Coordinates of C-alpha atoms in Angstrom, one line a residue:
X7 CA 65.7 65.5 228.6
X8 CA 64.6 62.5 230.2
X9 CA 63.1 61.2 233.9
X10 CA 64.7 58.6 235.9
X11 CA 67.6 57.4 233.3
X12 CA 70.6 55.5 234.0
X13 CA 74.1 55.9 232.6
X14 CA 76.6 53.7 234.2
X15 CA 80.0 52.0 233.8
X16 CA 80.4 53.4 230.1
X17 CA 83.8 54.5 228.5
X18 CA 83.3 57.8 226.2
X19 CA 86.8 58.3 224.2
X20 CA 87.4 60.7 221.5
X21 CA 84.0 62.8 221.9
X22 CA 84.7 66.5 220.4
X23 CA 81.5 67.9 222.1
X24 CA 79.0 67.2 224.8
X25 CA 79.2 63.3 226.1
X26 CA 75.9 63.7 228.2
X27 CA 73.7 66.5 227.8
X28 CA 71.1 65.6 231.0
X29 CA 68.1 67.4 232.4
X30 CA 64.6 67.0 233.9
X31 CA 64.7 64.9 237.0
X32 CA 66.3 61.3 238.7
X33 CA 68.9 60.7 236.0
X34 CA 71.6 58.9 237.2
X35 CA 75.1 59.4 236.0
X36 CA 77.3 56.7 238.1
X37 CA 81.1 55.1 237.6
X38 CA 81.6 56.5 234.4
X39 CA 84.9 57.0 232.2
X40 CA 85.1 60.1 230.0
X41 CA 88.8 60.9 227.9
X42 CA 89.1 63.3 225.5
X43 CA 86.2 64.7 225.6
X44 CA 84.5 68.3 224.7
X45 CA 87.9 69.6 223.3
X46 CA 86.6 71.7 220.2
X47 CA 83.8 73.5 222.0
X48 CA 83.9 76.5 224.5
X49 CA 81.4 77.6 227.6
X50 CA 80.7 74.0 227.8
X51 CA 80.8 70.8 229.6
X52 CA 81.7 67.0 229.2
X53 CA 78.7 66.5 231.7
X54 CA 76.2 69.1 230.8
X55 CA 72.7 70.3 232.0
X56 CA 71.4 74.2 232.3
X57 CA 68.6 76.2 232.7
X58 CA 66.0 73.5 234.4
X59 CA 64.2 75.3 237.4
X60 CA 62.3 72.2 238.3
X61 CA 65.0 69.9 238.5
X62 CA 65.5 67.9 241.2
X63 CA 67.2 64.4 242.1
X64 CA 69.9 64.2 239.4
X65 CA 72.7 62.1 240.5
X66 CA 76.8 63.0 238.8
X67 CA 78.8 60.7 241.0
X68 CA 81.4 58.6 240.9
X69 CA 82.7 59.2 236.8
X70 CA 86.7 59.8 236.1
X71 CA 86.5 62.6 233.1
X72 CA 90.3 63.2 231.4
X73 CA 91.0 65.6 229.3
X74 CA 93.5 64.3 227.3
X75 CA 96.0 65.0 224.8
X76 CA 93.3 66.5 222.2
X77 CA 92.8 69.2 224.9
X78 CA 93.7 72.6 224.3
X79 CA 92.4 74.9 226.6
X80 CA 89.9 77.4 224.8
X81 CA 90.8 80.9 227.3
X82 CA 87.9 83.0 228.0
X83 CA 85.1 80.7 226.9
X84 CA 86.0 77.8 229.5
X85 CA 85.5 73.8 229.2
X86 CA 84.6 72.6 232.2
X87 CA 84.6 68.9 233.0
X88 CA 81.1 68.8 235.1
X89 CA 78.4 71.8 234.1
X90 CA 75.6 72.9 235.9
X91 CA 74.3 76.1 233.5
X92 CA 71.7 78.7 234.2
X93 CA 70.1 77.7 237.5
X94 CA 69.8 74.2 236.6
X95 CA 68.8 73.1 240.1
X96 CA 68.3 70.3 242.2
X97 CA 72.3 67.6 241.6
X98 CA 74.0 66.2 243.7
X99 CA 77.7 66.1 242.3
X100 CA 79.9 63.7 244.4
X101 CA 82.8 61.1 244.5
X102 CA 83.6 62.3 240.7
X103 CA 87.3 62.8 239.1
X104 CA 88.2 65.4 236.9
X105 CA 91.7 66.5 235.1
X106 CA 93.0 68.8 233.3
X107 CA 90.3 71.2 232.3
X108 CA 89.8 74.8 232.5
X109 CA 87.3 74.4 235.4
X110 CA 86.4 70.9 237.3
X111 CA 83.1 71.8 237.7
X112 CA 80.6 74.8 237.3
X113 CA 77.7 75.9 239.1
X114 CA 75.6 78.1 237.0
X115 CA 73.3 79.0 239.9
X116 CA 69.8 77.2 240.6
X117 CA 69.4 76.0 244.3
X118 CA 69.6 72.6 246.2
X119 CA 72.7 71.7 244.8
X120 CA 75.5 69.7 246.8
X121 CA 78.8 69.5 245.5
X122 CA 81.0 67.3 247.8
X123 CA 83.7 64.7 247.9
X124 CA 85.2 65.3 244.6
X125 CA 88.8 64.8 243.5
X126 CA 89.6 67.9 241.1
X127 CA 93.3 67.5 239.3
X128 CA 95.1 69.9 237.0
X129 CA 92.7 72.8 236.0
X130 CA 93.1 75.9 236.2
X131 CA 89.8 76.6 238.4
X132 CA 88.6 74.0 241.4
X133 CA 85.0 74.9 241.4
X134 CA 83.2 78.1 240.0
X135 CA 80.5 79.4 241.2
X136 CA 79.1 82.3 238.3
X137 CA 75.6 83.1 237.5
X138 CA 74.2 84.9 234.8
X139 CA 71.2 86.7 235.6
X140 CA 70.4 86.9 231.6
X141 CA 67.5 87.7 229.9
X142 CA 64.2 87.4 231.2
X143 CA 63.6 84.5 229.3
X144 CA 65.8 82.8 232.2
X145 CA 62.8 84.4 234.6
X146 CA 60.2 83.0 232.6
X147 CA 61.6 79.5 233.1
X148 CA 61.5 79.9 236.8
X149 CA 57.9 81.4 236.7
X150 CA 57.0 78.1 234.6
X151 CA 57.4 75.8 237.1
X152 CA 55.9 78.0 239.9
X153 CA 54.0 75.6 243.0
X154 CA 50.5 76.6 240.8
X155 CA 51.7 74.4 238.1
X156 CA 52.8 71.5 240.4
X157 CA 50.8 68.3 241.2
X158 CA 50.9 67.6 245.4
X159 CA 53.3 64.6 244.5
X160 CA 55.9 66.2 243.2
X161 CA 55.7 68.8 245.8
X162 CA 55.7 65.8 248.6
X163 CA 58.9 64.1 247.2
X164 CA 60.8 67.5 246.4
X165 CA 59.8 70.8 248.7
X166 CA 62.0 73.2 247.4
X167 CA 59.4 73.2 244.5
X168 CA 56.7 74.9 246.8
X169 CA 59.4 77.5 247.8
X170 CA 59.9 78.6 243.6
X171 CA 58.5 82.5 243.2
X172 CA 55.0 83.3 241.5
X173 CA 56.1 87.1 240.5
X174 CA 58.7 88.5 237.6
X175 CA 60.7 90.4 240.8
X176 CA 60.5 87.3 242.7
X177 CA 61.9 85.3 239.9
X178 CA 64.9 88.0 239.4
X179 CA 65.6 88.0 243.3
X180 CA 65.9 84.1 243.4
X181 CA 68.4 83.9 240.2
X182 CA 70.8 86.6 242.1
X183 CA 70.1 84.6 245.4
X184 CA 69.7 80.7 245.2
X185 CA 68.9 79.0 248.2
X186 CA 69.9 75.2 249.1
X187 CA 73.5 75.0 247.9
X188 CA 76.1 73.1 249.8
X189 CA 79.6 72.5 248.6
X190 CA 82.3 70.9 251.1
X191 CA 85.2 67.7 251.4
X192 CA 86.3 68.7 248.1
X193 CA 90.0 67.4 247.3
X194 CA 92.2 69.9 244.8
X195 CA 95.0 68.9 243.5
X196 CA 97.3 71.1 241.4
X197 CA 94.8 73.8 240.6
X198 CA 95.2 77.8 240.4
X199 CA 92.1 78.8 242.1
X200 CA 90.5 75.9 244.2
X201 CA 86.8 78.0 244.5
X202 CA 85.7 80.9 243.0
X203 CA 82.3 82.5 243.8
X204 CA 80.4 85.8 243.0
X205 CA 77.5 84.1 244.7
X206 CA 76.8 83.0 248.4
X207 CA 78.1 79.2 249.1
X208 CA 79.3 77.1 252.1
X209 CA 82.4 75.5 252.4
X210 CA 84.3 73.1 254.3

């Protein structure tokens, strides 16, 4: 996890797992090239970040990720080319590429995310939206990095933070209903299910 990182015009070939594992806050992910990537591992990403409730101002734009001819796709247990796991909150995802994997990008829950203006090519799902309400570990994160917790900075550059619940059944209500999510201008080309949802979203 790091704060304020920059990873830009890189090529990653050949990488079985995880490229870049990301979290925390103002990472930049820019004009990257990813092929063959994460083809032995399953409920995972090339791109991957999950279960941050005070994450805010990560930037996933503009990166081409192929899945290449190593890629076999794993059935139930889904690679996905951008993920967003357990309520990691707080991306923007935008102006990225991504072919030929089970989904283009997932969105785990969390709030404040924006999804828009990506070109999505050859997977079976566009964009899925799932969350898992889990364990209430996942409850406990959220209660972590409750407004109490917060210096006044951080609350003046990112305000969602002030709106995070204090109580357990406030946690639980905000992982079945996150707030802030936008996803729009998405392109999808040759792909089964362009967006799939269990959870509210807006859509252009």
């Amino acid at each position: 996890y790091t704060v304020g990182t920059k990873v830009t015009n890189n090529k990653f070939t050949h990488t079985p797992g995880i490229a870049i594992f990301f979290g925390e806050n103002d990472n930049i992910i820019d004009k990257n090239t990813f092929n063959d990537c994460c083809y032995i591992l399953s409920d995972s990403g090339v791109i991957y970040g999950g279960r941050d409730w005070a994450s805010r101002g990560n930037e996933i734009t503009n990166n081409v990720i192929t899945a290449g001819e190593f890629y076999v796709s794993s059935g139930e247990w889904s690679r996905q080319g951008i993920y967003l796991d357990d309520a990691i909150s707080g991306n923007l995802v935008e102006g990225n590429i991504v072919d030929g994997y089970d989904v283009g990008v997932l969105y785990g829950g969390g709030c404040d995310t924006i999804i828009r203006n990506n070109t999505i090519k050859n997977c079976e799902t566009g964009i899925l939206a799932s969350i898992w309400a889990g364990p209430e570990e996942l409850w406990e994160y959220l209660l972590r990095v409750s407004p109490a917790y917060r210096s006044d900075l951080w609350k003046s550059k990112y305000p969602g933070i002030e709106t995070l619940p204090t109580s357990s059944s406030g946690a639980k209500n905000r992982i079945n209903n996150p707030t802030g999510n936008r996803f729009y201008n998405n392109t999808f080309i040759n792909v089964t299910n362009e967006m799939q949802a269990d959870i509210p979203y807006s859509s252009k």
